[in-house]
Amino acid sequence: MAAPWLDVLDETIGACTTHNRPDLAERLREKRARQLDPKLRVLVIGEAKQGKSQLVNALVNAPVCAVGDDITTTVPTFVQHAETPSAALVRNPVARRAITDNPTERVPVALDQLAKEVSAGYSGEVVRAEVGIPRALLTSGLVLIDTPGVGDLRSAHTASTFAALMQADAVLLVSDATSELTATELELLKQVITNCPNVTVVLTKTDICPQWRRVLETNQAQLARAGVSAKVFAVSSALRLRAAQTGDKVLNAESGFPDLLACVQRDIVSAADQLARRVVAVSAASAIQQLVAPLKQELTVQNTKRTEDTIGALHEAQRRVDELRRRSARWQTVLADEMADLVSDIEFDLRDRTRKILREVDKTFDEADPAKGWDSFEQWLEDNLTEAGAKNFAWLLDRSEWVAEKVAKSFPVYREDLLPGSIFPEDVLERISAIERPNIEKFTVSQKLFTGLRGSYGGVLMFGLVTSLAGMPLINVVSIGAGALFGGKSIKDEGDARLKRRQAAAKNAAQRHVDDFFIKFSKDCRDAARHVQRSLRNHFSTLAEELQETLLESARSARRAVQDDASKRERRTIEVRHDLDKLVELYKRVQVLGGSQVALGISA
Amino acid sequence: MSLENKVLGLLNEALIVYRDSPRATSWLRNQLVRFGEPVRIAVAGSTRIGKSTVVNALLGEEFTPGRGFTWYRDGVRARATAFTPSGPQEVPVVRRDGRAHVEMGMWDQVDRVIVDWPTRALRDATIIDTPPTATSDQVYREADAVLYLMRHLQDVDLKYLQAAHDNPIARSSPINTVVVLAKADEIGAGRIDALSSTKQIARRYRREARVQPLCQNVVAVAGLIAVAARTMRPEEFTALAALAALPRAELEDHLLSADRFVGGDFPVVMDPSVRQALLERYGIFGVRLTATLIRQGFDTQVKLVTQLVQRSGLGELRDSIGQYFTERREVLKARSALLALDVVLRAEPKPAARKIVMDLERIVASAHDVRELRLLAALQCGRTRLPGALETEASRIVGGLGTAVQARLGLEYEADETEQRYLVADLLARWREQAANPVLDQDQRRAATVVVRSCEGMLSGLG
Ligand SMILES: Nc1nc2c(ncn2[C@@H]2O[C@H](COP(=O)(O)OP(=O)(O)O)[C@@H](O)[C@H]2O)c(=O)[nH]1
Ligand SMILES: Nc1nc2c(ncn2[C@@H]2O[C@H](COP(=O)(O)OP(=O)(O)O)[C@@H](O)[C@H]2O)c(=O)[nH]1
Ligand SMILES: [Mg+2]
Ligand SMILES: [Mg+2]
């Protein structure tokens, strides 16, 4: 059965074609395609080993995700509907190097091998796993996304979880019943909610926890105290899976899954349908308004008897087209100027931040001996650069949003869909995430081998960025200076030339590394800004073209009205009235759909 | 001179240098007293991770947990002292329903209690149960060694352990922490193989680069099972045996979940309150495990208890405590004393203390006992490997089986000094060769150097 919004949308597209507006029809068709493929992403998130993967398996009654006592899930796994079961690994062999166009490849694997492939063969190249299985639950377009655990901040696993969070429609936060929600889990929950308000908490493993009811109550109380209105469901995946094996209805009821599934259906699937309707309603309404304007114009002109009035209206239409052209030039200038300012400000900010870090480094190595505490120093440097990068990038995104608003203000008319749904092209983050791990050359100081920054730098950086986007204060600002890491005064410094050489070498290494970071990171920011600029320009140009087309059509109909003879005019008037009535009718249905209160303004 | 004596000497020197400062003097006197006491082992970790349960398992007694720091130390009779705002107060320790309680009465908000408890487990160690609010700093200051309880390594755990080593002296001797994967039955999701699965995870953590530098060992422990086993009551055994006698499939059906186990229509006459009590003491996993073990032939209370204690990981935990903590009392005490001395030197620096500062540095830099301990842990966790029989020999010489010469040499009979000297000289020569053996890598040669140094130590001890 087609959704009600689909009928309305298709009729609106038909009307656009009838009224000679292929451009509007095209835009609505794009919207239609996007809504028809309603990937409803439900992210399953939580700390390690809470039973996330097993929960997904139990929801679809199939062992699609790897489950284990030790850390198992390494990449997000997307589980969605398919007529025949299938699985694939999505790999990005160059993810660690190239910043631009990194093509991913899909490698099909046997479904029963997937779990093993993901947990065993993680080489850093696999970016996600995909599973298709035939399940009624998933036919509505639901995609369940199993994720690696959050809470191990240094790991690249966490980074990919947060990247997935950016695209989630709903979140299931998983915490097992062996203990109450921890402070970190609560913090996580609060931050997730700012990003995706549709959150449900799932308490797992009730089968092995005699006190799960007490934990459930405590958690609910904790949520209430924190002002979080999420529902909490207690389940046992183990019981559910066993019930499925033996066809045991009673056990399935004991597992708690029937309630959880009902909630998913009601609060996630149906709620998403509401959202789809609203999106469709806004676009359709905007298209109809544009169809109506020329017709109204024509009617007005035909109603006026005197030719000079008619000609006056024609001039008026012409004038407005010119005005639009003139003001188009204006918004384009605003966009170009603002983005140029933005790029230079961002770069200045980054330079300022890295300078401060370098100053601290210099101060430290004026006194301290790099041979002691170098490991912590590396960590310190890494943390500080990550922090600087995160702040800087977050600022870039904020400013971009502001620029979009400013451009919208200088746009000739107001429309509800003036601001793009997302300022940021989808791949803006992927680009940044690909930042290469910096290469501090190995260098020797007093026989001690100092290796470069350890760990997956890209992962850390990515994490920093994404969390600060979500407003996550999870990365601690390193407030103590690097100097404190070197133990303070009681250890006597050797005051000889060797120490001086070591200090100079350390300063140099740090300087090189920070410079390197600056160059790479500022280039990425520039690229990202360019990317944002391009997508904003496309968005506003499309809108401008549509507007112009609407105005031109008004002018054309005015001209037609002047030229036509009386009887023809009469017939035309009836036609136009008829068309208008039909559009008004359609518009009313659109309003019902979205519950929106936008007046069409044709009662006159 | 032994490390112990060097440190004692230094403390006494400091007492002279700081004789004008009452604060420093009383601090240093306390350190001298502490130096002579048994090792203090704190059990730390986040809320409800199972600290009190692990403490009980070590004591072999079910104590009702208190609120703040609770010290358990050896004593001739059971008694407790609460440290109240108006001075120490003696409070009674009583046994009720098979459990031990400290009757705090009006003092139940007190944040420090010392319990004297006569038990062999406390002969060589004082065990400290810590409140969840205690910071890393507090715990490590209070104790000479720490059992840190966690589930899976999370960022908060790393931060906690790193904070403990955030000092040059502590960093140069990371020998006082053993990580415990607590509630091992829950980590293994209550499956019948849960404990061996968790032991495998512990093995993996021992080799993990982030964990290694912060602890001596990682062990998996199911505290609940250990306590229940060590305090098993005859009527519990009877009930468990009755369960094990049920047809397997039928019992399994009622062990599917905790709810089912205490639910209605149970296949054998057993009061719900009895089942409820079993569940509280053993957990659903404990009931599953005991039923299986009894069926497998561990069908007397003694046999069952032995099996449970072994499987719970308590044995391994005690071994680690012995090997790394109580056997190494001197070096851990010395370490604590040096850290305490460092505090004085920083808080009240003065020119007259310069020599002490330098001596302190020299001791920290050269303490061979610390190196022995680190090497021992490295060999046992497999992060340092030596070819063939060298590995066991090295681990024995650095004190893996005990720090007496007899144990280091692996002698099973009483050898006289001459023979011992002869044996050590032989070892020394062989290990000197290894220390210069080009086939070995740098890490292995460094390990050999430590062994050489241990041999030299033995030789000089033999006079
Ligand atoms: N008894 C029981 N064990 C569970 C349940 N859900 C998960 N587990 C176990 O918990 C462990 C971690 O599960 P997993 O799904 O891999 O956790 P993740 O890291 O959050 O994805 C595994 O050993 C699972 O078997 C449950 O409902 N009951
Ligand atoms: N299943 C299971 N539960 C445990 C284990 N150890 C402790 N618990 C339970 O966990 C809860 C908290 O234990 P407790 O020792 O008081 O934790 P503490 O707050 O860290 O001292 C109690 O309900 C214990 O019964 C264990 O090894 N297995
Ligand atoms: Mg998982
Ligand atoms: Mg406790």
Coordinates of N, CA, C and O in Angstrom, one line a residue, chain A residues 47-50 68-71 150-155 176 178-180 184 205-214 239 242 248 250-251 254 372-373 376 379 474 476 480 484-492, chain B residues 47-48 151-156 158-159 162 166 168 171 183 185-191 193-194 197-198 200-201 204-205 210 252-253 256-260 276 279-280 283-284 288 342 345-346 357-358 360-361:
Chain A
E47 N 28.6 1.2 26.0 CA 30.0 0.8 26.3 C 30.3 -0.6 25.9 O 29.3 -1.4 25.5
A48 N 31.5 -1.0 25.9 CA 31.9 -2.4 25.5 C 31.2 -3.5 26.3 O 31.0 -3.3 27.5
K49 N 30.9 -4.5 25.6 CA 30.4 -5.8 26.2 C 29.1 -5.6 27.0 O 28.8 -6.3 28.0
Q50 N 28.2 -4.7 26.6 CA 27.0 -4.6 27.3 C 25.9 -5.5 26.6 O 24.8 -5.6 27.1
G68 N 30.9 -11.9 21.6 CA 32.0 -12.6 22.3 C 32.2 -12.0 23.7 O 31.7 -10.9 23.9
D69 N 32.9 -12.7 24.6 CA 33.1 -12.2 25.9 C 34.2 -11.1 25.9 O 34.1 -10.2 26.7
D70 N 35.1 -11.2 24.9 CA 36.1 -10.2 24.8 C 35.7 -9.2 23.7 O 34.7 -9.4 23.0
I71 N 36.4 -8.1 23.6 CA 36.1 -7.1 22.6 C 36.0 -7.7 21.3 O 36.9 -8.3 20.8
V150 N 31.7 2.3 23.0 CA 32.2 3.6 23.3 C 32.8 3.6 24.7 O 32.5 2.8 25.5
G151 N 33.8 4.4 25.0 CA 34.3 4.5 26.3 C 35.8 4.3 26.4 O 36.5 4.6 27.3
D152 N 36.3 3.7 25.3 CA 37.7 3.6 25.1 C 38.1 4.7 24.2 O 38.2 4.5 23.0
L153 N 38.4 5.9 24.7 CA 38.4 7.1 23.9 C 39.5 7.1 22.9 O 39.5 7.7 21.9
R154 N 40.6 6.3 23.2 CA 41.7 6.4 22.3 C 41.5 5.5 21.0 O 42.3 5.6 20.1
S155 N 40.5 4.7 21.1 CA 40.4 3.7 20.0 C 39.7 4.3 18.8 O 38.8 5.1 18.9
D176 N 24.0 -3.2 30.4 CA 23.5 -4.4 30.9 C 23.1 -4.3 32.4 O 23.4 -3.3 33.1
T178 N 23.9 -5.8 35.0 CA 24.8 -6.2 36.0 C 25.2 -5.0 36.9 O 25.6 -5.2 38.0
S179 N 25.0 -3.8 36.4 CA 25.1 -2.6 37.2 C 24.3 -1.5 36.7 O 23.8 -1.5 35.5
E180 N 24.1 -0.5 37.5 CA 23.3 0.7 37.1 C 24.1 1.5 36.1 O 25.3 1.2 35.9
T184 N 29.7 7.7 33.2 CA 30.0 7.9 31.8 C 28.9 7.6 30.9 O 28.7 8.2 29.9
K205 N 20.6 -8.6 29.5 CA 21.1 -9.7 30.4 C 20.3 -9.9 31.6 O 20.8 -10.3 32.7
T206 N 19.0 -9.7 31.6 CA 18.2 -9.9 32.7 C 18.2 -11.3 33.2 O 18.0 -11.6 34.4
D207 N 18.5 -12.3 32.3 CA 18.5 -13.7 32.7 C 19.5 -14.0 33.8 O 19.3 -14.8 34.7
I208 N 20.7 -13.3 33.7 CA 21.7 -13.7 34.7 C 21.8 -12.7 35.9 O 22.7 -12.8 36.7
C209 N 20.9 -11.7 35.9 CA 21.0 -10.7 37.0 C 19.8 -10.8 37.8 O 18.7 -10.2 37.5
P210 N 19.9 -11.4 39.0 CA 18.7 -11.6 39.9 C 18.1 -10.2 40.2 O 16.9 -10.1 40.5
Q211 N 18.9 -9.2 40.3 CA 18.4 -7.9 40.8 C 18.1 -6.9 39.6 O 18.1 -5.7 39.8
W212 N 17.7 -7.5 38.5 CA 17.5 -6.5 37.4 C 16.4 -5.5 37.6 O 16.4 -4.4 37.1
R213 N 15.4 -6.0 38.4 CA 14.3 -5.0 38.6 C 14.7 -3.8 39.4 O 14.3 -2.7 39.1
R214 N 15.6 -4.1 40.4 CA 16.1 -3.0 41.2 C 17.0 -2.0 40.3 O 16.8 -0.8 40.4
L239 N 17.5 -15.4 26.3 CA 16.2 -16.0 26.3 C 15.5 -15.9 25.0 O 14.9 -16.9 24.5
R242 N 17.0 -18.3 22.4 CA 16.7 -19.7 22.7 C 15.2 -19.9 22.4 O 14.8 -21.0 21.9
D248 N 9.4 -21.4 21.6 CA 8.8 -21.3 22.9 C 8.2 -19.9 23.1 O 8.9 -19.0 23.4
V250 N 6.2 -18.8 25.5 CA 6.3 -18.3 26.9 C 7.6 -17.7 27.1 O 7.8 -16.6 27.7
L251 N 8.7 -18.4 26.7 CA 10.0 -17.9 27.0 C 10.3 -16.6 26.2 O 10.9 -15.7 26.7
E254 N 8.9 -13.9 28.2 CA 9.8 -13.7 29.4 C 11.0 -12.9 29.0 O 11.6 -12.2 29.8
K372 N 63.7 12.3 30.3 CA 62.7 11.8 31.3 C 61.3 12.2 31.0 O 61.1 13.4 30.7
G373 N 60.4 11.3 31.0 CA 59.0 11.7 30.8 C 58.6 12.0 29.3 O 57.6 12.6 29.1
S376 N 55.1 10.7 28.3 CA 53.9 11.5 28.7 C 53.9 12.8 27.9 O 52.9 13.3 27.6
Q379 N 52.2 12.1 24.7 CA 50.8 12.1 24.9 C 50.2 13.5 25.1 O 49.2 13.8 24.5
L474 N 34.0 15.2 26.1 CA 34.7 14.0 26.6 C 36.2 14.1 26.6 O 36.8 13.4 27.4
N476 N 39.3 15.6 27.6 CA 39.6 16.5 28.7 C 40.6 17.6 28.1 O 41.6 17.2 27.5
I480 N 47.0 21.1 32.7 CA 48.4 21.2 33.2 C 49.4 21.4 32.1 O 49.2 21.0 31.0
A484 N 54.8 20.1 34.0 CA 54.4 19.2 35.2 C 54.7 17.8 35.0 O 54.8 17.0 35.9
L485 N 54.8 17.4 33.7 CA 55.0 16.0 33.4 C 56.4 15.6 33.7 O 56.7 14.4 33.8
F486 N 57.3 16.5 33.8 CA 58.7 16.1 34.0 C 59.1 16.1 35.5 O 60.3 16.3 35.8
G487 N 58.1 16.0 36.3 CA 58.5 15.6 37.7 C 58.8 16.7 38.6 O 59.0 16.4 39.8
G488 N 59.0 17.9 38.1 CA 59.3 18.9 39.1 C 60.7 19.0 39.5 O 61.6 18.5 38.9
K489 N 60.9 19.6 40.7 CA 62.2 20.1 41.0 C 63.2 19.0 41.7 O 64.4 19.2 41.6
S490 N 62.6 18.1 42.4 CA 63.5 17.3 43.2 C 64.5 16.5 42.4 O 65.5 16.1 43.0
I491 N 64.2 16.2 41.2 CA 65.2 15.4 40.4 C 66.2 16.4 39.8 O 65.8 17.4 39.1
K492 N 67.4 16.2 40.2 CA 68.4 17.2 39.8 C 68.7 17.1 38.2 O 68.8 16.0 37.7
Chain B
T47 N 32.3 1.7 41.7 CA 31.2 1.3 42.5 C 30.7 -0.1 42.1 O 30.5 -0.4 41.0
R48 N 30.4 -0.9 43.1 CA 29.8 -2.2 42.9 C 30.5 -3.1 41.9 O 29.9 -4.0 41.3
R151 N 36.2 -4.5 34.8 CA 35.5 -5.4 33.9 C 36.3 -5.5 32.6 O 37.3 -6.2 32.5
H152 N 36.0 -4.6 31.6 CA 36.8 -4.5 30.5 C 37.5 -3.2 30.6 O 37.0 -2.2 31.2
L153 N 38.7 -3.1 30.0 CA 39.5 -1.9 30.1 C 38.8 -0.8 29.5 O 38.5 -0.7 28.3
Q154 N 38.4 0.2 30.4 CA 37.8 1.4 29.9 C 38.7 2.6 30.1 O 39.7 2.4 30.9
D155 N 38.4 3.7 29.5 CA 39.2 4.8 29.7 C 39.4 5.2 31.2 O 40.5 5.6 31.6
V156 N 38.3 5.1 31.9 CA 38.4 5.5 33.3 C 39.4 4.6 34.1 O 40.2 5.1 35.0
L158 N 42.1 3.2 32.8 CA 43.5 3.6 32.4 C 43.9 4.9 33.1 O 45.0 5.0 33.6
K159 N 42.9 5.8 33.2 CA 43.2 7.1 33.8 C 43.6 6.8 35.3 O 44.5 7.4 35.8
Q162 N 47.0 5.2 35.4 CA 48.1 6.2 35.0 C 48.3 7.2 36.1 O 49.5 7.6 36.4
D166 N 51.9 8.7 38.3 CA 52.2 10.1 37.9 C 53.3 10.7 38.8 O 53.0 11.8 39.4
P168 N 57.8 10.5 39.4 CA 59.0 9.8 38.9 C 59.4 8.6 39.6 O 59.8 7.6 39.0
R171 N 56.8 5.9 38.8 CA 56.9 5.5 37.4 C 58.1 4.5 37.2 O 58.1 3.6 36.4
K183 N 34.1 -10.2 38.9 CA 32.9 -10.8 38.5 C 33.1 -11.6 37.2 O 32.3 -11.4 36.2
D185 N 32.3 -14.4 36.3 CA 31.2 -15.1 35.8 C 30.3 -14.3 34.9 O 29.8 -14.7 33.9
E186 N 30.2 -13.0 35.2 CA 29.4 -12.1 34.4 C 30.0 -11.7 33.1 O 29.4 -11.6 32.1
I187 N 31.4 -11.6 33.2 CA 32.1 -11.3 31.9 C 31.9 -12.4 30.9 O 31.7 -12.2 29.7
G188 N 31.9 -13.7 31.4 CA 31.6 -14.8 30.6 C 30.1 -15.1 30.4 O 29.7 -16.2 30.0
A189 N 29.3 -14.1 30.7 CA 27.8 -14.1 30.4 C 27.1 -15.3 31.1 O 26.1 -15.7 30.6
G190 N 27.7 -15.8 32.2 CA 27.0 -16.8 32.9 C 27.0 -18.2 32.3 O 26.3 -19.1 32.8
R191 N 27.7 -18.3 31.1 CA 27.7 -19.6 30.5 C 28.6 -20.5 31.3 O 29.4 -20.1 32.1
D193 N 31.1 -22.2 30.7 CA 32.6 -22.0 30.5 C 33.0 -20.6 30.7 O 34.1 -20.1 30.3
A194 N 32.2 -19.8 31.5 CA 32.4 -18.4 31.7 C 33.8 -18.1 32.3 O 34.5 -17.2 31.9
S197 N 36.7 -18.6 29.9 CA 36.7 -17.6 28.9 C 37.3 -16.3 29.5 O 38.1 -15.6 28.8
T198 N 36.9 -16.0 30.7 CA 37.4 -14.7 31.3 C 38.9 -14.8 31.5 O 39.7 -13.9 31.4
Q200 N 41.0 -16.3 29.8 CA 41.6 -16.1 28.5 C 41.8 -14.6 28.2 O 42.8 -14.1 27.7
I201 N 40.7 -13.8 28.6 CA 40.7 -12.4 28.4 C 41.8 -11.8 29.3 O 42.6 -10.9 28.8
R204 N 45.0 -12.1 27.6 CA 45.3 -11.1 26.5 C 45.7 -9.7 27.1 O 46.6 -9.1 26.6
Y205 N 45.0 -9.3 28.2 CA 45.3 -8.0 28.8 C 46.8 -8.0 29.3 O 47.4 -7.0 29.2
R210 N 49.0 -1.2 26.5 CA 48.6 -0.1 27.4 C 48.6 -0.6 28.9 O 48.7 0.2 29.8
E252 N 17.8 -27.7 33.7 CA 18.2 -26.6 32.8 C 17.1 -25.6 32.5 O 17.4 -24.4 32.5
D253 N 15.9 -26.2 32.3 CA 14.8 -25.3 32.0 C 14.5 -24.3 33.1 O 14.1 -23.2 32.9
L256 N 17.3 -21.4 33.3 CA 17.5 -20.5 32.1 C 17.6 -19.0 32.6 O 18.3 -18.2 31.9
S257 N 16.9 -18.7 33.6 CA 17.1 -17.3 34.1 C 16.9 -17.2 35.6 O 16.4 -18.2 36.2
A258 N 17.4 -16.2 36.2 CA 17.3 -16.0 37.6 C 15.8 -16.0 38.0 O 15.5 -16.6 39.0
D259 N 15.0 -15.3 37.2 CA 13.6 -15.3 37.5 C 13.0 -16.7 37.6 O 12.2 -17.0 38.4
R260 N 13.4 -17.5 36.6 CA 12.8 -18.9 36.6 C 13.2 -19.7 37.8 O 12.4 -20.5 38.3
Q276 N 16.0 -18.6 46.8 CA 16.4 -17.2 46.8 C 17.7 -17.0 47.5 O 18.6 -16.3 47.0
L279 N 20.5 -18.2 45.3 CA 20.7 -17.3 44.2 C 21.6 -16.1 44.7 O 22.5 -15.6 44.0
E280 N 21.3 -15.6 45.9 CA 22.0 -14.5 46.4 C 23.5 -14.8 46.7 O 24.4 -14.0 46.4
G283 N 24.7 -16.8 42.9 CA 24.4 -16.3 41.5 C 23.8 -17.4 40.7 O 24.0 -18.6 41.0
I284 N 23.2 -17.1 39.6 CA 22.6 -18.1 38.7 C 23.8 -19.0 38.1 O 23.7 -20.2 38.0
R288 N 24.4 -23.1 38.4 CA 24.6 -23.9 37.2 C 25.9 -24.7 37.4 O 26.0 -25.9 37.2
D342 N 60.0 11.5 49.6 CA 60.0 12.5 48.5 C 59.0 13.6 48.8 O 59.2 14.8 48.4
L345 N 60.7 16.0 51.1 CA 61.7 16.8 50.4 C 61.1 17.9 49.5 O 61.7 18.9 49.3
R346 N 60.0 17.6 48.9 CA 59.3 18.6 48.1 C 58.6 19.7 48.9 O 58.7 20.8 48.5
V357 N 68.4 14.1 48.9 CA 67.8 14.1 47.6 C 68.7 13.2 46.6 O 68.1 12.4 45.9
M358 N 70.0 13.4 46.7 CA 70.8 12.7 45.8 C 70.9 11.2 46.1 O 70.8 10.4 45.2
L360 N 68.5 9.6 47.5 CA 67.2 9.0 47.1 C 67.2 8.7 45.6 O 66.8 7.6 45.1
E361 N 67.7 9.6 44.8 CA 67.8 9.4 43.3 C 68.6 8.2 43.0 O 68.3 7.4 42.2

